[in-house]
Amino acid sequence: MAKLEFQDEGARLVEAINMVPDTIGRRQAIIRALRLKTAERVLDLGSGPGHQALEMAPMVGPSGKVDGVDVSDSMLQIARARCAGVMNVEFHKADAAQLPFADGTFDAVMSSMVFEYLPDVPRALREAHRVLKPGGRVAIHDCDWGATLWRSSDPARMARILQVWDRHLEDPHLPQTLPTKLRAAGFHPGDHVVHVMFNPVLNENTYSAILIEFIKGYNISQGVAPEEMEAWAEDLRTLGAAGDYFFSANEYIMIGLKVS
Protein backbone atom coordinates (compact mmCIF):
# COMPACT_ATOMS: atom_id res chain seq x y z
CA MET A 1 0.00 0.00 0.00
CA ALA A 2 1.27 3.46 -0.91
CA LYS A 3 0.18 6.45 1.11
CA LEU A 4 -1.14 9.63 -0.42
CA GLU A 5 1.54 12.29 -0.10
CA PHE A 6 0.64 15.70 1.30
CA GLN A 7 3.71 17.55 0.10
CA ASP A 8 3.79 20.06 -2.77
CA GLU A 9 1.02 19.08 -5.26
CA GLY A 10 -0.85 17.09 -2.62
CA ALA A 11 -0.73 20.06 -0.27
CA ARG A 12 -1.99 22.34 -3.06
CA LEU A 13 -5.01 20.12 -3.65
CA VAL A 14 -5.77 19.94 0.08
CA GLU A 15 -5.61 23.73 0.17
CA ALA A 16 -8.07 23.89 -2.75
CA ILE A 17 -10.48 21.31 -1.40
CA ASN A 18 -10.67 23.12 1.93
CA MET A 19 -11.94 26.27 0.22
CA VAL A 20 -15.12 24.85 -1.34
CA PRO A 21 -18.53 25.24 0.38
CA ASP A 22 -18.80 21.48 1.02
CA THR A 23 -15.72 21.39 3.23
CA ILE A 24 -16.56 24.69 4.90
CA GLY A 25 -19.86 23.08 5.92
CA ARG A 26 -17.99 20.00 7.12
CA ARG A 27 -15.73 22.10 9.38
CA GLN A 28 -18.78 23.88 10.79
CA ALA A 29 -20.34 20.50 11.60
CA ILE A 30 -17.18 19.39 13.41
CA ILE A 31 -17.05 22.60 15.43
CA ARG A 32 -20.72 22.22 16.41
CA ALA A 33 -20.02 18.67 17.61
CA LEU A 34 -16.93 19.79 19.56
CA ARG A 35 -18.85 22.52 21.46
CA LEU A 36 -15.88 24.76 22.15
CA LYS A 37 -16.02 27.31 24.95
CA THR A 38 -14.15 30.52 25.67
CA ALA A 39 -10.73 30.02 27.31
CA GLU A 40 -10.43 26.36 26.31
CA ARG A 41 -7.26 24.88 24.86
CA VAL A 42 -7.88 22.67 21.84
CA LEU A 43 -5.61 20.39 19.80
CA ASP A 44 -6.12 20.07 16.03
CA LEU A 45 -4.58 16.67 15.35
CA GLY A 46 -3.47 16.62 11.70
CA SER A 47 -4.05 20.33 11.19
CA GLY A 48 -3.27 20.38 7.45
CA PRO A 49 -3.44 23.84 5.87
CA GLY A 50 -4.82 25.42 9.04
CA HIS A 51 -8.40 26.27 8.09
CA GLN A 52 -9.95 24.53 11.10
CA ALA A 53 -7.42 26.01 13.53
CA LEU A 54 -8.08 29.50 12.20
CA GLU A 55 -11.84 29.05 12.58
CA MET A 56 -11.55 27.66 16.13
CA ALA A 57 -9.27 30.47 17.35
CA PRO A 58 -12.00 33.11 17.88
CA MET A 59 -14.24 30.53 19.54
CA VAL A 60 -11.77 29.95 22.39
CA GLY A 61 -10.79 33.63 22.43
CA PRO A 62 -7.56 35.30 23.52
CA SER A 63 -7.61 33.46 26.84
CA GLY A 64 -7.77 30.13 25.02
CA LYS A 65 -5.39 28.50 22.55
CA VAL A 66 -5.41 26.27 19.47
CA ASP A 67 -2.42 23.98 18.90
CA GLY A 68 -2.10 22.23 15.53
CA VAL A 69 0.13 19.26 14.82
CA ASP A 70 1.04 17.78 11.45
CA VAL A 71 3.85 15.67 9.97
CA SER A 72 3.94 17.48 6.61
CA ASP A 73 6.37 20.38 6.25
CA SER A 74 4.35 21.73 3.31
CA MET A 75 1.15 21.71 5.34
CA LEU A 76 2.81 23.37 8.31
CA GLN A 77 4.21 26.10 6.09
CA ILE A 78 0.76 26.80 4.60
CA ALA A 79 -0.92 26.70 8.02
CA ARG A 80 1.58 29.08 9.62
CA ALA A 81 1.15 31.53 6.75
CA ARG A 82 -2.64 31.29 7.01
CA CYS A 83 -2.63 31.95 10.76
CA ALA A 84 0.19 34.51 10.82
CA GLY A 85 -0.66 37.20 13.34
CA VAL A 86 -3.27 35.09 15.15
CA MET A 87 -1.81 35.13 18.63
CA ASN A 88 -3.63 32.12 20.09
CA VAL A 89 -2.69 29.60 17.36
CA GLU A 90 0.55 27.60 17.22
CA PHE A 91 1.61 24.75 14.95
CA HIS A 92 4.01 21.90 15.74
CA LYS A 93 5.60 19.14 13.68
CA ALA A 94 4.64 15.94 15.44
CA ASP A 95 3.24 12.46 15.00
CA ALA A 96 -0.21 11.59 16.32
CA ALA A 97 1.24 8.55 18.08
CA GLN A 98 3.81 10.62 20.01
CA LEU A 99 2.44 14.04 20.93
CA PRO A 100 4.83 16.65 22.40
CA PHE A 101 2.46 17.71 25.19
CA ALA A 102 2.16 16.93 28.88
CA ASP A 103 -0.64 14.85 30.34
CA GLY A 104 -3.89 16.76 30.79
CA THR A 105 -2.97 19.72 28.58
CA PHE A 106 -6.16 20.11 26.50
CA ASP A 107 -9.86 20.61 27.05
CA ALA A 108 -10.65 19.24 23.59
CA VAL A 109 -8.96 17.33 20.77
CA MET A 110 -10.30 17.21 17.23
CA SER A 111 -9.10 15.44 14.11
CA SER A 112 -10.56 15.48 10.61
CA MET A 113 -9.80 12.89 7.92
CA VAL A 114 -6.58 11.86 9.67
CA PHE A 115 -7.10 8.68 11.70
CA GLU A 116 -7.97 6.66 8.57
CA TYR A 117 -4.34 7.24 7.50
CA LEU A 118 -2.71 6.18 10.77
CA PRO A 119 -0.97 2.81 11.03
CA ASP A 120 -1.64 2.57 14.79
CA VAL A 121 -5.05 4.07 15.59
CA PRO A 122 -5.21 2.60 19.14
CA ARG A 123 -1.91 4.24 20.08
CA ALA A 124 -2.98 7.60 18.65
CA LEU A 125 -6.26 7.42 20.56
CA ARG A 126 -4.39 6.64 23.78
CA GLU A 127 -2.22 9.70 23.14
CA ALA A 128 -5.31 11.85 22.61
CA HIS A 129 -6.71 10.48 25.87
CA ARG A 130 -3.44 11.19 27.69
CA VAL A 131 -3.19 14.85 26.67
CA LEU A 132 -6.84 15.57 27.53
CA LYS A 133 -7.87 16.94 30.90
CA PRO A 134 -10.41 14.93 32.92
CA GLY A 135 -13.79 15.99 31.56
CA GLY A 136 -12.30 16.71 28.14
CA ARG A 137 -13.52 15.32 24.85
CA VAL A 138 -12.23 14.19 21.49
CA ALA A 139 -13.99 14.57 18.13
CA ILE A 140 -12.77 12.21 15.41
CA HIS A 141 -14.07 12.79 11.87
CA ASP A 142 -13.46 10.22 9.13
CA CYS A 143 -15.13 8.80 6.05
CA ASP A 144 -16.25 5.24 5.34
CA TRP A 145 -15.33 5.04 1.66
CA GLY A 146 -17.55 2.00 1.26
CA ALA A 147 -20.51 4.33 1.83
CA THR A 148 -19.70 6.40 -1.27
CA LEU A 149 -22.19 6.57 -4.14
CA TRP A 150 -20.82 7.94 -7.40
CA ARG A 151 -22.84 7.75 -10.60
CA SER A 152 -20.91 6.49 -13.63
CA SER A 153 -21.79 5.29 -17.13
CA ASP A 154 -19.27 2.49 -16.51
CA PRO A 155 -19.91 1.13 -12.99
CA ALA A 156 -17.31 -1.64 -13.35
CA ARG A 157 -14.60 0.91 -14.13
CA MET A 158 -15.74 3.08 -11.23
CA ALA A 159 -15.48 0.09 -8.88
CA ARG A 160 -11.95 -0.72 -10.12
CA ILE A 161 -10.79 2.86 -9.70
CA LEU A 162 -12.22 3.24 -6.20
CA GLN A 163 -10.68 -0.08 -5.21
CA VAL A 164 -7.24 1.26 -6.14
CA TRP A 165 -8.04 4.55 -4.38
CA ASP A 166 -8.75 2.62 -1.15
CA ARG A 167 -5.03 1.78 -1.00
CA HIS A 168 -4.15 5.35 -0.04
CA LEU A 169 -5.60 4.71 3.41
CA GLU A 170 -4.65 2.41 6.23
CA ASP A 171 -8.34 1.75 6.88
CA PRO A 172 -10.97 3.00 4.39
CA HIS A 173 -13.72 1.74 6.72
CA LEU A 174 -12.44 3.07 10.04
CA PRO A 175 -15.76 4.53 11.29
CA GLN A 176 -17.19 1.01 11.56
CA THR A 177 -14.69 0.09 14.30
CA LEU A 178 -13.93 3.52 15.77
CA PRO A 179 -16.49 3.38 18.63
CA THR A 180 -14.89 0.16 19.87
CA LYS A 181 -11.40 1.64 19.55
CA LEU A 182 -12.44 4.78 21.44
CA ARG A 183 -13.75 2.67 24.33
CA ALA A 184 -10.56 0.60 24.38
CA ALA A 185 -8.52 3.80 24.67
CA GLY A 186 -10.48 4.82 27.77
CA PHE A 187 -13.13 7.10 26.28
CA HIS A 188 -16.78 7.04 27.19
CA PRO A 189 -19.15 7.38 24.21
CA GLY A 190 -20.52 10.81 23.38
CA ASP A 191 -22.68 11.98 20.50
CA HIS A 192 -22.06 10.56 17.03
CA VAL A 193 -23.00 12.61 13.97
CA VAL A 194 -23.39 11.57 10.32
CA HIS A 195 -22.29 14.25 7.87
CA VAL A 196 -23.11 13.71 4.20
CA MET A 197 -21.03 15.24 1.42
CA PHE A 198 -23.57 15.49 -1.39
CA ASN A 199 -22.92 16.87 -4.89
CA PRO A 200 -25.93 16.56 -7.23
CA VAL A 201 -24.05 18.80 -9.66
CA LEU A 202 -20.41 19.00 -10.77
CA ASN A 203 -18.49 22.24 -10.96
CA GLU A 204 -15.07 23.45 -9.88
CA ASN A 205 -16.47 24.64 -6.55
CA THR A 206 -17.58 21.20 -5.36
CA TYR A 207 -15.80 18.69 -3.14
CA SER A 208 -15.99 15.84 -5.64
CA ALA A 209 -14.52 17.94 -8.48
CA ILE A 210 -11.25 18.28 -6.56
CA LEU A 211 -11.49 14.69 -5.33
CA ILE A 212 -11.39 13.63 -8.99
CA GLU A 213 -7.95 15.27 -9.29
CA PHE A 214 -6.72 13.55 -6.12
CA ILE A 215 -7.85 10.15 -7.39
CA LYS A 216 -6.42 10.66 -10.88
CA GLY A 217 -2.98 11.52 -9.55
CA TYR A 218 -2.89 8.77 -6.96
CA ASN A 219 -4.17 5.99 -9.21
CA ILE A 220 -1.71 6.89 -11.97
CA SER A 221 1.07 6.67 -9.35
CA GLN A 222 -0.21 3.15 -8.59
CA GLY A 223 0.13 2.02 -12.19
CA VAL A 224 -3.33 2.70 -13.57
CA ALA A 225 -3.01 3.88 -17.18
CA PRO A 226 -3.35 7.67 -17.54
CA GLU A 227 -5.73 7.06 -20.45
CA GLU A 228 -8.09 5.06 -18.24
CA MET A 229 -8.04 7.70 -15.53
CA GLU A 230 -8.74 10.49 -18.02
CA ALA A 231 -11.59 8.48 -19.56
CA TRP A 232 -13.05 8.04 -16.05
CA ALA A 233 -12.76 11.76 -15.30
CA GLU A 234 -14.19 12.74 -18.69
CA ASP A 235 -17.17 10.47 -18.11
CA LEU A 236 -17.91 12.31 -14.85
CA ARG A 237 -17.53 15.68 -16.56
CA THR A 238 -19.91 14.56 -19.31
CA LEU A 239 -22.49 13.42 -16.76
CA GLY A 240 -22.10 16.75 -14.99
CA ALA A 241 -22.65 18.73 -18.18
CA ALA A 242 -25.76 16.67 -18.96
CA GLY A 243 -27.25 17.19 -15.50
CA ASP A 244 -26.90 13.48 -14.65
CA TYR A 245 -24.23 13.81 -11.97
CA PHE A 246 -24.52 12.29 -8.49
CA PHE A 247 -21.94 12.02 -5.69
CA SER A 248 -22.65 11.22 -2.06
CA ALA A 249 -20.25 10.17 0.72
CA ASN A 250 -21.08 9.34 4.34
CA GLU A 251 -18.73 10.84 6.90
CA TYR A 252 -18.86 10.40 10.67
CA ILE A 253 -18.01 12.65 13.62
CA MET A 254 -17.57 10.55 16.75
CA ILE A 255 -17.19 12.04 20.22
CA GLY A 256 -15.29 10.39 23.05
CA LEU A 257 -15.38 11.70 26.62
CA LYS A 258 -12.55 11.47 29.14
CA VAL A 259 -14.40 11.05 32.41
CA SER A 260 -11.39 10.91 34.73
Coordinates of C-alpha atoms in Angstrom, one line a residue:
M1 CA 0.0 0.0 0.0
A2 CA 1.3 3.5 -0.9
K3 CA 0.2 6.5 1.1
L4 CA -1.1 9.6 -0.4
E5 CA 1.5 12.3 -0.1
F6 CA 0.6 15.7 1.3
Q7 CA 3.7 17.6 0.1
D8 CA 3.8 20.1 -2.8
E9 CA 1.0 19.1 -5.3
G10 CA -0.8 17.1 -2.6
A11 CA -0.7 20.1 -0.3
R12 CA -2.0 22.3 -3.1
L13 CA -5.0 20.1 -3.6
V14 CA -5.8 19.9 0.1
E15 CA -5.6 23.7 0.2
A16 CA -8.1 23.9 -2.7
I17 CA -10.5 21.3 -1.4
N18 CA -10.7 23.1 1.9
M19 CA -11.9 26.3 0.2
V20 CA -15.1 24.8 -1.3
P21 CA -18.5 25.2 0.4
D22 CA -18.8 21.5 1.0
T23 CA -15.7 21.4 3.2
I24 CA -16.6 24.7 4.9
G25 CA -19.9 23.1 5.9
R26 CA -18.0 20.0 7.1
R27 CA -15.7 22.1 9.4
Q28 CA -18.8 23.9 10.8
A29 CA -20.3 20.5 11.6
I30 CA -17.2 19.4 13.4
I31 CA -17.0 22.6 15.4
R32 CA -20.7 22.2 16.4
A33 CA -20.0 18.7 17.6
L34 CA -16.9 19.8 19.6
R35 CA -18.9 22.5 21.5
L36 CA -15.9 24.8 22.1
K37 CA -16.0 27.3 24.9
T38 CA -14.2 30.5 25.7
A39 CA -10.7 30.0 27.3
E40 CA -10.4 26.4 26.3
R41 CA -7.3 24.9 24.9
V42 CA -7.9 22.7 21.8
L43 CA -5.6 20.4 19.8
D44 CA -6.1 20.1 16.0
L45 CA -4.6 16.7 15.3
G46 CA -3.5 16.6 11.7
S47 CA -4.1 20.3 11.2
G48 CA -3.3 20.4 7.5
P49 CA -3.4 23.8 5.9
G50 CA -4.8 25.4 9.0
H51 CA -8.4 26.3 8.1
Q52 CA -9.9 24.5 11.1
A53 CA -7.4 26.0 13.5
L54 CA -8.1 29.5 12.2
E55 CA -11.8 29.1 12.6
M56 CA -11.6 27.7 16.1
A57 CA -9.3 30.5 17.4
P58 CA -12.0 33.1 17.9
M59 CA -14.2 30.5 19.5
V60 CA -11.8 29.9 22.4
G61 CA -10.8 33.6 22.4
P62 CA -7.6 35.3 23.5
S63 CA -7.6 33.5 26.8
G64 CA -7.8 30.1 25.0
K65 CA -5.4 28.5 22.6
V66 CA -5.4 26.3 19.5
D67 CA -2.4 24.0 18.9
G68 CA -2.1 22.2 15.5
V69 CA 0.1 19.3 14.8
D70 CA 1.0 17.8 11.4
V71 CA 3.8 15.7 10.0
S72 CA 3.9 17.5 6.6
D73 CA 6.4 20.4 6.2
S74 CA 4.3 21.7 3.3
M75 CA 1.1 21.7 5.3
L76 CA 2.8 23.4 8.3
Q77 CA 4.2 26.1 6.1
I78 CA 0.8 26.8 4.6
A79 CA -0.9 26.7 8.0
R80 CA 1.6 29.1 9.6
A81 CA 1.1 31.5 6.8
R82 CA -2.6 31.3 7.0
C83 CA -2.6 32.0 10.8
A84 CA 0.2 34.5 10.8
G85 CA -0.7 37.2 13.3
V86 CA -3.3 35.1 15.2
M87 CA -1.8 35.1 18.6
N88 CA -3.6 32.1 20.1
V89 CA -2.7 29.6 17.4
E90 CA 0.5 27.6 17.2
F91 CA 1.6 24.7 15.0
H92 CA 4.0 21.9 15.7
K93 CA 5.6 19.1 13.7
A94 CA 4.6 15.9 15.4
D95 CA 3.2 12.5 15.0
A96 CA -0.2 11.6 16.3
A97 CA 1.2 8.6 18.1
Q98 CA 3.8 10.6 20.0
L99 CA 2.4 14.0 20.9
P100 CA 4.8 16.6 22.4
F101 CA 2.5 17.7 25.2
A102 CA 2.2 16.9 28.9
D103 CA -0.6 14.9 30.3
G104 CA -3.9 16.8 30.8
T105 CA -3.0 19.7 28.6
F106 CA -6.2 20.1 26.5
D107 CA -9.9 20.6 27.1
A108 CA -10.7 19.2 23.6
V109 CA -9.0 17.3 20.8
M110 CA -10.3 17.2 17.2
S111 CA -9.1 15.4 14.1
S112 CA -10.6 15.5 10.6
M113 CA -9.8 12.9 7.9
V114 CA -6.6 11.9 9.7
F115 CA -7.1 8.7 11.7
E116 CA -8.0 6.7 8.6
Y117 CA -4.3 7.2 7.5
L118 CA -2.7 6.2 10.8
P119 CA -1.0 2.8 11.0
D120 CA -1.6 2.6 14.8
V121 CA -5.1 4.1 15.6
P122 CA -5.2 2.6 19.1
R123 CA -1.9 4.2 20.1
A124 CA -3.0 7.6 18.7
L125 CA -6.3 7.4 20.6
R126 CA -4.4 6.6 23.8
E127 CA -2.2 9.7 23.1
A128 CA -5.3 11.8 22.6
H129 CA -6.7 10.5 25.9
R130 CA -3.4 11.2 27.7
V131 CA -3.2 14.8 26.7
L132 CA -6.8 15.6 27.5
K133 CA -7.9 16.9 30.9
P134 CA -10.4 14.9 32.9
G135 CA -13.8 16.0 31.6
G136 CA -12.3 16.7 28.1
R137 CA -13.5 15.3 24.9
V138 CA -12.2 14.2 21.5
A139 CA -14.0 14.6 18.1
I140 CA -12.8 12.2 15.4
H141 CA -14.1 12.8 11.9
D142 CA -13.5 10.2 9.1
C143 CA -15.1 8.8 6.0
D144 CA -16.2 5.2 5.3
W145 CA -15.3 5.0 1.7
G146 CA -17.6 2.0 1.3
A147 CA -20.5 4.3 1.8
T148 CA -19.7 6.4 -1.3
L149 CA -22.2 6.6 -4.1
W150 CA -20.8 7.9 -7.4
R151 CA -22.8 7.8 -10.6
S152 CA -20.9 6.5 -13.6
S153 CA -21.8 5.3 -17.1
D154 CA -19.3 2.5 -16.5
P155 CA -19.9 1.1 -13.0
A156 CA -17.3 -1.6 -13.4
R157 CA -14.6 0.9 -14.1
M158 CA -15.7 3.1 -11.2
A159 CA -15.5 0.1 -8.9
R160 CA -12.0 -0.7 -10.1
I161 CA -10.8 2.9 -9.7
L162 CA -12.2 3.2 -6.2
Q163 CA -10.7 -0.1 -5.2
V164 CA -7.2 1.3 -6.1
W165 CA -8.0 4.5 -4.4
D166 CA -8.7 2.6 -1.1
R167 CA -5.0 1.8 -1.0
H168 CA -4.1 5.4 0.0
L169 CA -5.6 4.7 3.4
E170 CA -4.6 2.4 6.2
D171 CA -8.3 1.7 6.9
P172 CA -11.0 3.0 4.4
H173 CA -13.7 1.7 6.7
L174 CA -12.4 3.1 10.0
P175 CA -15.8 4.5 11.3
Q176 CA -17.2 1.0 11.6
T177 CA -14.7 0.1 14.3
L178 CA -13.9 3.5 15.8
P179 CA -16.5 3.4 18.6
T180 CA -14.9 0.2 19.9
K181 CA -11.4 1.6 19.6
L182 CA -12.4 4.8 21.4
R183 CA -13.8 2.7 24.3
A184 CA -10.6 0.6 24.4
A185 CA -8.5 3.8 24.7
G186 CA -10.5 4.8 27.8
F187 CA -13.1 7.1 26.3
H188 CA -16.8 7.0 27.2
P189 CA -19.2 7.4 24.2
G190 CA -20.5 10.8 23.4
D191 CA -22.7 12.0 20.5
H192 CA -22.1 10.6 17.0
V193 CA -23.0 12.6 14.0
V194 CA -23.4 11.6 10.3
H195 CA -22.3 14.3 7.9
V196 CA -23.1 13.7 4.2
M197 CA -21.0 15.2 1.4
F198 CA -23.6 15.5 -1.4
N199 CA -22.9 16.9 -4.9
P200 CA -25.9 16.6 -7.2
V201 CA -24.0 18.8 -9.7
L202 CA -20.4 19.0 -10.8
N203 CA -18.5 22.2 -11.0
E204 CA -15.1 23.5 -9.9
N205 CA -16.5 24.6 -6.5
T206 CA -17.6 21.2 -5.4
Y207 CA -15.8 18.7 -3.1
S208 CA -16.0 15.8 -5.6
A209 CA -14.5 17.9 -8.5
I210 CA -11.2 18.3 -6.6
L211 CA -11.5 14.7 -5.3
I212 CA -11.4 13.6 -9.0
E213 CA -8.0 15.3 -9.3
F214 CA -6.7 13.6 -6.1
I215 CA -7.9 10.2 -7.4
K216 CA -6.4 10.7 -10.9
G217 CA -3.0 11.5 -9.6
Y218 CA -2.9 8.8 -7.0
N219 CA -4.2 6.0 -9.2
I220 CA -1.7 6.9 -12.0
S221 CA 1.1 6.7 -9.4
Q222 CA -0.2 3.2 -8.6
G223 CA 0.1 2.0 -12.2
V224 CA -3.3 2.7 -13.6
A225 CA -3.0 3.9 -17.2
P226 CA -3.4 7.7 -17.5
E227 CA -5.7 7.1 -20.5
E228 CA -8.1 5.1 -18.2
M229 CA -8.0 7.7 -15.5
E230 CA -8.7 10.5 -18.0
A231 CA -11.6 8.5 -19.6
W232 CA -13.0 8.0 -16.0
A233 CA -12.8 11.8 -15.3
E234 CA -14.2 12.7 -18.7
D235 CA -17.2 10.5 -18.1
L236 CA -17.9 12.3 -14.9
R237 CA -17.5 15.7 -16.6
T238 CA -19.9 14.6 -19.3
L239 CA -22.5 13.4 -16.8
G240 CA -22.1 16.7 -15.0
A241 CA -22.6 18.7 -18.2
A242 CA -25.8 16.7 -19.0
G243 CA -27.3 17.2 -15.5
D244 CA -26.9 13.5 -14.6
Y245 CA -24.2 13.8 -12.0
F246 CA -24.5 12.3 -8.5
F247 CA -21.9 12.0 -5.7
S248 CA -22.6 11.2 -2.1
A249 CA -20.3 10.2 0.7
N250 CA -21.1 9.3 4.3
E251 CA -18.7 10.8 6.9
Y252 CA -18.9 10.4 10.7
I253 CA -18.0 12.6 13.6
M254 CA -17.6 10.5 16.7
I255 CA -17.2 12.0 20.2
G256 CA -15.3 10.4 23.1
L257 CA -15.4 11.7 26.6
K258 CA -12.5 11.5 29.1
V259 CA -14.4 11.1 32.4
S260 CA -11.4 10.9 34.7

